[in-house]
Amino acid sequence: MISQSERLQGPAAAAGRAARLLVGFARDRSEAGAARRLAATAFLARVFNAGIGFATQVLLARWMGHREFGIYAYVWVWALLAGGIASLGLPVAALKFVPDYTARGDLAGLRGFLRVARGLALLPCIAGATVAALMLLLVADGEAGAYLPAALIGLAILPVYVLMDIQTGIARAYDDVDLGLAADYLLRPGLLLVFSGFVWFAGLGGTAVNVMAATLASVAVTALVQGAVLQGRLRRRIPPGERRMDLRRWANVSWPLLVVTSFTLLLGSTDILVLKLFVGPEEIALYFAATKIVAIASFVSYGVSNTSAHRFAEHMAMADRAGMADLAAQTVRWTFWPTLAVAAGLSVLGGPLLSLFGPHFSAGYPIVALLGLGLVLGAAVGPADRALAMADHGKVTAYIYGASFVANLLLALALIPLLGLAGAALATVLATGIRSLMLYAAARSRLGLDMFVFSPARRAAAGPPDHVPEPLTAEILRPEEAARIAPEWRQLADRALEQNVFYTPEMALAGMHHLSDGGSARLLAAWRGAGAERRLVGALPILPARRRYLNALPVRRAAGFYGTLSTPLVDPDRPAETLRSMLGALRQHGQVGLVLPYMHAAGPVAAALSEMCLQDGIEAVTLDGHQRAILRSPLPGGEYIRATLETRRRKEAERQRRRLADEGDLQFRIATQPEEVARALDEFLALEAAGWKGRAGTALAQAPGAASFIRATAEALAAQGAFSVAQLTLDGRTIAAGLLPRHGSRAYYLKTTYDEAFARFSPGLLLTLDLTARLLDDPTVDEVDSIAVADHPMIDRVWVERLPVACMVVATRPGEGVGFRAAVAAERMRENAVARVKALRARLRETRKPAANDPGRKSPDREAT
């Protein structure tokens, strides 16, 4: 038997648990907690919005009657559609740029965006509305003339609505609930109800024109109040200072968002717009009433999308893929289940709710059930469209929405003549299902996010918190995103399984920012762990296929940055798993292969890659294997040169050195301090441009961005003591120079040049001999990579050790297909073509060999391999 105290304890305990949950909900400062609070706030605001909006539409329908209400509904749908398009995608772009600029501390860019965002949309909107009004005045007649007065007022609403929409986007980016949600959800519909009531009490009549005028007044007052408060807050948040206009970047992000917004609005309006071709205002009024009821359920998806979009942008700005995955799982749940509950309730109450509009409206009950099903299908993938847009895949989202709109339009044209109003609703449901399938596939392939609410993979990711395996994920980062992880990148470079200076952040970022194809370069990055515990375990700069010879093939190629070493930076812990995740990221982006043109064939990274390919059944094809010169010997410098350089050549070099010394004070030195390096580098660039490379147009000073690239590289590495310039001087004048970046204990003989006025003394060879002796006597240097071509005419005679190098083409999945085979064939053809060009160049040089030739002159540019 249950005692009385136990009966009383049950409700009290339940109330206590509820109170604790509520307090925990309010105090939760985690990402998920913030997302839940914002979603809940949006939910409540949208509930009130739906309630007051629904009550307003019911009162308007009863006051205006079927015909006038149908005219008003049709014009208002057009106004919403035009207003969303006229905003140019800037309200959603604000959710991207405000947190992005803020996270990077780029106040100049932030000020510029906030300054011009509203003006960018207002001017074309005003011009477009004026032209549209003139066209309507010229062509409207007959039945269309009944819509004309209300339509002209609708065009007057557009600029004010666009201003309010952009201000709402900025406020949401700052989590200002009152301005981002309350202004649009509460103030505007409340004012519409007030102004419509004033029209009714004034006895002005329930016409579409009068109601549109009340709508104009409500939007104008809302925009004015919202703008004044928002501007005051922005002044307090952002100190005055420089403004920068990133117009191209804003346009690149905004136009896909504009397309998505446009097609979203079209998807929500196609049914009504097409219905007008087949039915009159009375039927449009009935269908519009049904959509207003279903709109009560749409606030869930709308609220979660708008309160989570900028959080996806924040995770992208910090390259936090694990946090992005967690946010995706949270938002899918918070979108789907409330939408399902509300849609089910509306389906049950659809008939009584429709009858509130008038006795004839209850016939639209089937439309409510069908449109509710469409909302549930859309909610099954959560805010996948916003996640894609914030991750700079807005173009993909635009294509998806465009295809969905076309499907909706074709289905509506086919089904409305057969099924009437139900056909319009069914077309919308089918188009929504198609859109959800495409968004799910895009989020999975492009972002690695499983955003289907019933997906086993997604449910596993949201499993018990006490069992969190150490995940290993990979992603492809743009240059600005790669720059933000430079500290983690540097730590990986310091502990990498194999050293490669060309893929350190100092050199790779300089290449991305300055070289002609650097803007198209990306960083393939692999991470182990999640949240604050994650660490970078793999890094490989890559170039898109469209920038190379594989224009028609989905293949990525390791970037060069004036170097000929393609070994990725990989953490020594489980390198095969890291490489597997990196290939998986390429596969998710639709790539069939990865070209590594200059792999250290005998190194541990190549061994790990081969092991992984063998385990997974992935094909890796090796092409163009060759040996190139390296310096790696236990002998002291003088002994090494005597042991390796044949006697005749050594004696000739000594004779040339004596003759050159007779010309003046001959000195060999190495600039290592940052100031010395900067001066020596300027001398190198001038000397190279004055010689045969300058005449051939291959000097660093002539290639677009190359001089800036090498200066930025030298500055960054020299600050760490990892860049030096070797110089051979005569009376203080540089007659030969070489660039030597370093990574750990490995140096790289990047480029050399010499003064052709002293070519008879072979200054390039003398510089190399002095440098060889100095490097072998340096205990901090274990190895020097010549990065030269095979059989180099000068360096191969001095350095006798060899590094095996090969081009590897690796498939991204087991069971290679036609695309991978084509990539291998294209790479093989490219290698053959390069070999023929080199052979032809060598023959031409032989025919034009000068009488006194410096051995260094015969060497091709070191990067042209």
mmCIF file of N, CA and C in Angstrom, residues 49-153:
data_model
loop_
_atom_site.group_PDB
_atom_site.id
_atom_site.type_symbol
_atom_site.label_atom_id
_atom_site.label_comp_id
_atom_site.label_asym_id
_atom_site.label_seq_id
_atom_site.Cartn_x
_atom_site.Cartn_y
_atom_site.Cartn_z
ATOM 1 N N ASN A 49 4.316 34.778 -32.495
ATOM 2 C CA ASN A 49 4.159 35.319 -33.833
ATOM 3 C C ASN A 49 3.081 34.568 -34.600
ATOM 4 N N ALA A 50 3.138 33.227 -34.494
ATOM 5 C CA ALA A 50 2.135 32.429 -35.193
ATOM 6 C C ALA A 50 0.745 32.703 -34.635
ATOM 7 N N GLY A 51 0.678 32.858 -33.310
ATOM 8 C CA GLY A 51 -0.630 33.111 -32.712
ATOM 9 C C GLY A 51 -1.211 34.439 -33.141
ATOM 10 N N ILE A 52 -0.408 35.504 -33.016
ATOM 11 C CA ILE A 52 -0.940 36.818 -33.375
ATOM 12 C C ILE A 52 -1.150 36.930 -34.882
ATOM 13 N N GLY A 53 -0.250 36.283 -35.660
ATOM 14 C CA GLY A 53 -0.431 36.292 -37.113
ATOM 15 C C GLY A 53 -1.677 35.536 -37.532
ATOM 16 N N PHE A 54 -1.891 34.404 -36.889
ATOM 17 C CA PHE A 54 -3.074 33.613 -37.222
ATOM 18 C C PHE A 54 -4.343 34.386 -36.860
ATOM 19 N N ALA A 55 -4.351 34.986 -35.668
ATOM 20 C CA ALA A 55 -5.530 35.758 -35.257
ATOM 21 C C ALA A 55 -5.775 36.923 -36.226
ATOM 22 N N THR A 56 -4.681 37.581 -36.656
ATOM 23 C CA THR A 56 -4.834 38.692 -37.590
ATOM 24 C C THR A 56 -5.426 38.226 -38.903
ATOM 25 N N GLN A 57 -4.929 37.095 -39.434
ATOM 26 C CA GLN A 57 -5.435 36.601 -40.716
ATOM 27 C C GLN A 57 -6.897 36.171 -40.610
ATOM 28 N N VAL A 58 -7.262 35.576 -39.460
ATOM 29 C CA VAL A 58 -8.672 35.195 -39.269
ATOM 30 C C VAL A 58 -9.571 36.432 -39.279
ATOM 31 N N LEU A 59 -9.150 37.458 -38.525
ATOM 32 C CA LEU A 59 -9.951 38.684 -38.479
ATOM 33 C C LEU A 59 -10.021 39.352 -39.849
ATOM 34 N N LEU A 60 -8.887 39.369 -40.553
ATOM 35 C CA LEU A 60 -8.888 39.987 -41.888
ATOM 36 C C LEU A 60 -9.790 39.220 -42.846
ATOM 37 N N ALA A 61 -9.751 37.890 -42.788
ATOM 38 C CA ALA A 61 -10.577 37.095 -43.704
ATOM 39 C C ALA A 61 -12.066 37.345 -43.448
ATOM 40 N N ARG A 62 -12.450 37.422 -42.169
ATOM 41 C CA ARG A 62 -13.869 37.660 -41.863
ATOM 42 C C ARG A 62 -14.274 39.091 -42.204
ATOM 43 N N TRP A 63 -13.357 40.014 -42.025
ATOM 44 C CA TRP A 63 -13.664 41.424 -42.277
ATOM 45 C C TRP A 63 -13.672 41.730 -43.781
ATOM 46 N N MET A 64 -12.706 41.153 -44.531
ATOM 47 C CA MET A 64 -12.535 41.509 -45.931
ATOM 48 C C MET A 64 -13.419 40.693 -46.868
ATOM 49 N N GLY A 65 -13.731 39.472 -46.479
ATOM 50 C CA GLY A 65 -14.468 38.609 -47.396
ATOM 51 C C GLY A 65 -13.527 37.833 -48.312
ATOM 52 N N HIS A 66 -14.117 36.814 -48.997
ATOM 53 C CA HIS A 66 -13.315 35.909 -49.810
ATOM 54 C C HIS A 66 -12.460 36.643 -50.837
ATOM 55 N N ARG A 67 -13.080 37.479 -51.621
ATOM 56 C CA ARG A 67 -12.413 38.064 -52.776
ATOM 57 C C ARG A 67 -11.273 39.012 -52.366
ATOM 58 N N GLU A 68 -11.587 39.972 -51.491
ATOM 59 C CA GLU A 68 -10.566 40.936 -51.088
ATOM 60 C C GLU A 68 -9.432 40.255 -50.321
ATOM 61 N N PHE A 69 -9.763 39.252 -49.508
ATOM 62 C CA PHE A 69 -8.740 38.518 -48.784
ATOM 63 C C PHE A 69 -7.841 37.751 -49.749
ATOM 64 N N GLY A 70 -8.423 37.189 -50.809
ATOM 65 C CA GLY A 70 -7.630 36.498 -51.819
ATOM 66 C C GLY A 70 -6.693 37.439 -52.549
ATOM 67 N N ILE A 71 -7.177 38.650 -52.876
ATOM 68 C CA ILE A 71 -6.306 39.638 -53.536
ATOM 69 C C ILE A 71 -5.162 40.026 -52.607
ATOM 70 N N TYR A 72 -5.494 40.307 -51.356
ATOM 71 C CA TYR A 72 -4.459 40.675 -50.383
ATOM 72 C C TYR A 72 -3.435 39.550 -50.229
ATOM 73 N N ALA A 73 -3.898 38.303 -50.124
ATOM 74 C CA ALA A 73 -2.990 37.170 -49.942
ATOM 75 C C ALA A 73 -2.035 37.043 -51.117
ATOM 76 N N TYR A 74 -2.566 37.167 -52.338
ATOM 77 C CA TYR A 74 -1.733 37.024 -53.532
ATOM 78 C C TYR A 74 -0.684 38.126 -53.596
ATOM 79 N N VAL A 75 -1.062 39.370 -53.334
ATOM 80 C CA VAL A 75 -0.109 40.482 -53.386
ATOM 81 C C VAL A 75 0.934 40.358 -52.278
ATOM 82 N N TRP A 76 0.508 39.953 -51.090
ATOM 83 C CA TRP A 76 1.452 39.836 -49.981
ATOM 84 C C TRP A 76 2.467 38.716 -50.233
ATOM 85 N N VAL A 77 2.024 37.629 -50.838
ATOM 86 C CA VAL A 77 2.962 36.560 -51.201
ATOM 87 C C VAL A 77 4.010 37.084 -52.171
ATOM 88 N N TRP A 78 3.569 37.867 -53.156
ATOM 89 C CA TRP A 78 4.512 38.463 -54.103
ATOM 90 C C TRP A 78 5.464 39.434 -53.390
ATOM 91 N N ALA A 79 4.957 40.196 -52.438
ATOM 92 C CA ALA A 79 5.802 41.156 -51.717
ATOM 93 C C ALA A 79 6.867 40.440 -50.896
ATOM 94 N N LEU A 80 6.499 39.360 -50.212
ATOM 95 C CA LEU A 80 7.473 38.585 -49.446
ATOM 96 C C LEU A 80 8.529 37.988 -50.363
ATOM 97 N N LEU A 81 8.089 37.471 -51.508
ATOM 98 C CA LEU A 81 9.022 36.881 -52.461
ATOM 99 C C LEU A 81 10.004 37.927 -52.981
ATOM 100 N N ALA A 82 9.465 39.065 -53.425
ATOM 101 C CA ALA A 82 10.338 40.124 -53.962
ATOM 102 C C ALA A 82 11.245 40.697 -52.885
ATOM 103 N N GLY A 83 10.743 40.851 -51.664
ATOM 104 C CA GLY A 83 11.569 41.386 -50.586
ATOM 105 C C GLY A 83 12.717 40.464 -50.231
ATOM 106 N N GLY A 84 12.454 39.159 -50.197
ATOM 107 C CA GLY A 84 13.527 38.212 -49.911
ATOM 108 C C GLY A 84 14.604 38.212 -50.973
ATOM 109 N N ILE A 85 14.194 38.346 -52.239
ATOM 110 C CA ILE A 85 15.168 38.372 -53.328
ATOM 111 C C ILE A 85 15.935 39.687 -53.330
ATOM 112 N N ALA A 86 15.226 40.797 -53.082
ATOM 113 C CA ALA A 86 15.857 42.114 -53.129
ATOM 114 C C ALA A 86 16.883 42.317 -52.022
ATOM 115 N N SER A 87 16.847 41.513 -50.964
ATOM 116 C CA SER A 87 17.836 41.648 -49.897
ATOM 117 C C SER A 87 19.199 41.097 -50.294
ATOM 118 N N LEU A 88 19.291 40.462 -51.474
ATOM 119 C CA LEU A 88 20.560 40.011 -52.063
ATOM 120 C C LEU A 88 21.310 39.000 -51.199
ATOM 121 N N GLY A 89 20.611 38.263 -50.363
ATOM 122 C CA GLY A 89 21.261 37.264 -49.521
ATOM 123 C C GLY A 89 22.017 37.838 -48.345
ATOM 124 N N LEU A 90 21.972 39.164 -48.144
ATOM 125 C CA LEU A 90 22.761 39.805 -47.092
ATOM 126 C C LEU A 90 22.294 39.479 -45.671
ATOM 127 N N PRO A 91 20.990 39.266 -45.414
ATOM 128 C CA PRO A 91 20.611 38.886 -44.043
ATOM 129 C C PRO A 91 21.278 37.590 -43.585
ATOM 130 N N VAL A 92 21.348 36.595 -44.466
ATOM 131 C CA VAL A 92 22.015 35.346 -44.100
ATOM 132 C C VAL A 92 23.529 35.524 -44.146
ATOM 133 N N ALA A 93 24.030 36.336 -45.091
ATOM 134 C CA ALA A 93 25.471 36.594 -45.150
ATOM 135 C C ALA A 93 25.967 37.242 -43.864
ATOM 136 N N ALA A 94 25.134 38.054 -43.225
ATOM 137 C CA ALA A 94 25.532 38.653 -41.949
ATOM 138 C C ALA A 94 25.812 37.583 -40.902
ATOM 139 N N LEU A 95 25.063 36.483 -40.949
ATOM 140 C CA LEU A 95 25.292 35.387 -40.015
ATOM 141 C C LEU A 95 26.642 34.729 -40.260
ATOM 142 N N LYS A 96 27.175 34.883 -41.453
ATOM 143 C CA LYS A 96 28.494 34.353 -41.788
ATOM 144 C C LYS A 96 29.595 35.348 -41.447
ATOM 145 N N PHE A 97 29.454 36.604 -41.899
ATOM 146 C CA PHE A 97 30.561 37.545 -41.825
ATOM 147 C C PHE A 97 30.747 38.143 -40.439
ATOM 148 N N VAL A 98 29.690 38.431 -39.714
ATOM 149 C CA VAL A 98 29.840 39.049 -38.395
ATOM 150 C C VAL A 98 30.628 38.146 -37.454
ATOM 151 N N PRO A 99 30.256 36.862 -37.267
ATOM 152 C CA PRO A 99 31.082 36.019 -36.396
ATOM 153 C C PRO A 99 32.453 35.712 -36.986
ATOM 154 N N ASP A 100 32.551 35.655 -38.317
ATOM 155 C CA ASP A 100 33.839 35.362 -38.945
ATOM 156 C C ASP A 100 34.833 36.482 -38.694
ATOM 157 N N TYR A 101 34.426 37.724 -38.980
ATOM 158 C CA TYR A 101 35.312 38.863 -38.734
ATOM 159 C C TYR A 101 35.604 39.010 -37.243
ATOM 160 N N THR A 102 34.606 38.779 -36.412
ATOM 161 C CA THR A 102 34.804 38.919 -34.968
ATOM 162 C C THR A 102 35.786 37.882 -34.447
ATOM 163 N N ALA A 103 35.638 36.631 -34.885
ATOM 164 C CA ALA A 103 36.528 35.563 -34.420
ATOM 165 C C ALA A 103 37.968 35.815 -34.828
ATOM 166 N N ARG A 104 38.187 36.442 -35.980
ATOM 167 C CA ARG A 104 39.534 36.715 -36.455
ATOM 168 C C ARG A 104 40.063 38.066 -35.992
ATOM 169 N N GLY A 105 39.236 38.838 -35.271
ATOM 170 C CA GLY A 105 39.666 40.147 -34.817
ATOM 171 C C GLY A 105 39.819 41.155 -35.934
ATOM 172 N N ASP A 106 39.149 40.920 -37.050
ATOM 173 C CA ASP A 106 39.253 41.798 -38.220
ATOM 174 C C ASP A 106 38.180 42.886 -38.123
ATOM 175 N N LEU A 107 38.433 43.894 -37.307
ATOM 176 C CA LEU A 107 37.444 44.942 -37.097
ATOM 177 C C LEU A 107 37.273 45.817 -38.328
ATOM 178 N N ALA A 108 38.320 45.978 -39.130
ATOM 179 C CA ALA A 108 38.200 46.795 -40.341
ATOM 180 C C ALA A 108 37.200 46.154 -41.306
ATOM 181 N N GLY A 109 37.311 44.844 -41.502
ATOM 182 C CA GLY A 109 36.354 44.153 -42.362
ATOM 183 C C GLY A 109 34.950 44.175 -41.792
ATOM 184 N N LEU A 110 34.842 44.029 -40.455
ATOM 185 C CA LEU A 110 33.533 44.056 -39.805
ATOM 186 C C LEU A 110 32.879 45.419 -39.973
ATOM 187 N N ARG A 111 33.643 46.484 -39.746
ATOM 188 C CA ARG A 111 33.077 47.832 -39.917
ATOM 189 C C ARG A 111 32.626 48.053 -41.353
ATOM 190 N N GLY A 112 33.431 47.598 -42.299
ATOM 191 C CA GLY A 112 33.066 47.781 -43.702
ATOM 192 C C GLY A 112 31.772 47.064 -44.055
ATOM 193 N N PHE A 113 31.623 45.824 -43.576
ATOM 194 C CA PHE A 113 30.407 45.075 -43.893
ATOM 195 C C PHE A 113 29.180 45.734 -43.269
ATOM 196 N N LEU A 114 29.277 46.089 -41.994
ATOM 197 C CA LEU A 114 28.129 46.692 -41.326
ATOM 198 C C LEU A 114 27.784 48.052 -41.916
ATOM 199 N N ARG A 115 28.792 48.728 -42.440
ATOM 200 C CA ARG A 115 28.560 50.058 -42.993
ATOM 201 C C ARG A 115 27.761 50.005 -44.290
ATOM 202 N N VAL A 116 28.117 49.075 -45.163
ATOM 203 C CA VAL A 116 27.551 49.112 -46.513
ATOM 204 C C VAL A 116 26.475 48.066 -46.760
ATOM 205 N N ALA A 117 26.281 47.119 -45.826
ATOM 206 C CA ALA A 117 25.353 46.016 -46.090
ATOM 207 C C ALA A 117 23.952 46.516 -46.437
ATOM 208 N N ARG A 118 23.460 47.480 -45.668
ATOM 209 C CA ARG A 118 22.103 47.959 -45.914
ATOM 210 C C ARG A 118 22.006 48.728 -47.225
ATOM 211 N N GLY A 119 23.017 49.549 -47.522
ATOM 212 C CA GLY A 119 22.974 50.308 -48.762
ATOM 213 C C GLY A 119 23.104 49.457 -49.999
ATOM 214 N N LEU A 120 23.844 48.327 -49.891
ATOM 215 C CA LEU A 120 24.025 47.458 -51.051
ATOM 216 C C LEU A 120 22.703 46.942 -51.590
ATOM 217 N N ALA A 121 21.752 46.682 -50.709
ATOM 218 C CA ALA A 121 20.467 46.140 -51.148
ATOM 219 C C ALA A 121 19.429 47.229 -51.402
ATOM 220 N N LEU A 122 19.497 48.332 -50.642
ATOM 221 C CA LEU A 122 18.436 49.342 -50.738
ATOM 222 C C LEU A 122 18.380 50.015 -52.102
ATOM 223 N N LEU A 123 19.525 50.415 -52.641
ATOM 224 C CA LEU A 123 19.516 51.162 -53.899
ATOM 225 C C LEU A 123 18.947 50.353 -55.057
ATOM 226 N N PRO A 124 19.418 49.127 -55.300
ATOM 227 C CA PRO A 124 18.795 48.356 -56.391
ATOM 228 C C PRO A 124 17.341 48.002 -56.117
ATOM 229 N N CYS A 125 16.971 47.865 -54.834
ATOM 230 C CA CYS A 125 15.588 47.544 -54.501
ATOM 231 C C CYS A 125 14.658 48.707 -54.866
ATOM 232 N N ILE A 126 15.066 49.921 -54.518
ATOM 233 C CA ILE A 126 14.248 51.093 -54.844
ATOM 234 C C ILE A 126 14.111 51.233 -56.353
ATOM 235 N N ALA A 127 15.236 51.061 -57.071
ATOM 236 C CA ALA A 127 15.191 51.173 -58.527
ATOM 237 C C ALA A 127 14.290 50.101 -59.124
ATOM 238 N N GLY A 128 14.419 48.876 -58.642
ATOM 239 C CA GLY A 128 13.599 47.785 -59.170
ATOM 240 C C GLY A 128 12.122 47.975 -58.887
ATOM 241 N N ALA A 129 11.795 48.451 -57.678
ATOM 242 C CA ALA A 129 10.390 48.685 -57.337
ATOM 243 C C ALA A 129 9.792 49.778 -58.211
ATOM 244 N N THR A 130 10.569 50.818 -58.502
ATOM 245 C CA THR A 130 10.080 51.906 -59.359
ATOM 246 C C THR A 130 9.792 51.406 -60.770
ATOM 247 N N VAL A 131 10.720 50.635 -61.323
ATOM 248 C CA VAL A 131 10.518 50.089 -62.678
ATOM 249 C C VAL A 131 9.310 49.159 -62.703
ATOM 250 N N ALA A 132 9.177 48.312 -61.682
ATOM 251 C CA ALA A 132 8.050 47.384 -61.638
ATOM 252 C C ALA A 132 6.719 48.134 -61.553
ATOM 253 N N ALA A 133 6.666 49.226 -60.773
ATOM 254 C CA ALA A 133 5.434 50.003 -60.661
ATOM 255 C C ALA A 133 5.045 50.614 -62.006
ATOM 256 N N LEU A 134 6.024 51.143 -62.735
ATOM 257 C CA LEU A 134 5.735 51.720 -64.059
ATOM 258 C C LEU A 134 5.215 50.655 -65.022
ATOM 259 N N MET A 135 5.800 49.479 -64.967
ATOM 260 C CA MET A 135 5.362 48.398 -65.864
ATOM 261 C C MET A 135 3.937 47.964 -65.525
ATOM 262 N N LEU A 136 3.624 47.869 -64.220
ATOM 263 C CA LEU A 136 2.270 47.488 -63.830
ATOM 264 C C LEU A 136 1.242 48.520 -64.299
ATOM 265 N N LEU A 137 1.584 49.789 -64.185
ATOM 266 C CA LEU A 137 0.663 50.837 -64.628
ATOM 267 C C LEU A 137 0.402 50.757 -66.131
ATOM 268 N N LEU A 138 1.375 50.275 -66.867
ATOM 269 C CA LEU A 138 1.228 50.201 -68.329
ATOM 270 C C LEU A 138 0.444 48.982 -68.785
ATOM 271 N N VAL A 139 0.591 47.868 -68.086
ATOM 272 C CA VAL A 139 0.045 46.609 -68.614
ATOM 273 C C VAL A 139 -1.184 46.120 -67.867
ATOM 274 N N ALA A 140 -1.436 46.590 -66.639
ATOM 275 C CA ALA A 140 -2.532 46.038 -65.850
ATOM 276 C C ALA A 140 -3.888 46.471 -66.418
ATOM 277 N N ASP A 141 -4.754 45.518 -66.706
ATOM 278 C CA ASP A 141 -6.117 45.802 -67.147
ATOM 279 C C ASP A 141 -6.971 44.569 -66.873
ATOM 280 N N GLY A 142 -8.257 44.690 -67.046
ATOM 281 C CA GLY A 142 -9.166 43.569 -66.844
ATOM 282 C C GLY A 142 -9.112 43.049 -65.435
ATOM 283 N N GLU A 143 -9.056 41.718 -65.296
ATOM 284 C CA GLU A 143 -9.003 41.077 -63.986
ATOM 285 C C GLU A 143 -7.748 41.473 -63.226
ATOM 286 N N ALA A 144 -6.620 41.640 -63.965
ATOM 287 C CA ALA A 144 -5.370 42.045 -63.312
ATOM 288 C C ALA A 144 -5.480 43.426 -62.689
ATOM 289 N N GLY A 145 -6.357 44.281 -63.234
ATOM 290 C CA GLY A 145 -6.506 45.611 -62.682
ATOM 291 C C GLY A 145 -7.027 45.604 -61.257
ATOM 292 N N ALA A 146 -7.741 44.555 -60.845
ATOM 293 C CA ALA A 146 -8.239 44.475 -59.477
ATOM 294 C C ALA A 146 -7.104 44.358 -58.470
ATOM 295 N N TYR A 147 -5.968 43.827 -58.929
ATOM 296 C CA TYR A 147 -4.819 43.652 -58.043
ATOM 297 C C TYR A 147 -3.913 44.880 -58.037
ATOM 298 N N LEU A 148 -4.078 45.813 -58.990
ATOM 299 C CA LEU A 148 -3.112 46.881 -59.204
ATOM 300 C C LEU A 148 -2.922 47.800 -57.997
ATOM 301 N N PRO A 149 -3.965 48.385 -57.400
ATOM 302 C CA PRO A 149 -3.727 49.321 -56.278
ATOM 303 C C PRO A 149 -2.976 48.671 -55.121
ATOM 304 N N ALA A 150 -3.395 47.462 -54.758
ATOM 305 C CA ALA A 150 -2.703 46.774 -53.662
ATOM 306 C C ALA A 150 -1.264 46.444 -54.054
ATOM 307 N N ALA A 151 -1.033 46.098 -55.330
ATOM 308 C CA ALA A 151 0.314 45.759 -55.783
ATOM 309 C C ALA A 151 1.244 46.964 -55.715
ATOM 310 N N LEU A 152 0.741 48.156 -56.028
ATOM 311 C CA LEU A 152 1.581 49.351 -55.953
ATOM 312 C C LEU A 152 2.019 49.633 -54.517
ATOM 313 N N ILE A 153 1.109 49.434 -53.572
ATOM 314 C CA ILE A 153 1.495 49.609 -52.165
ATOM 315 C C ILE A 153 2.497 48.527 -51.765
#
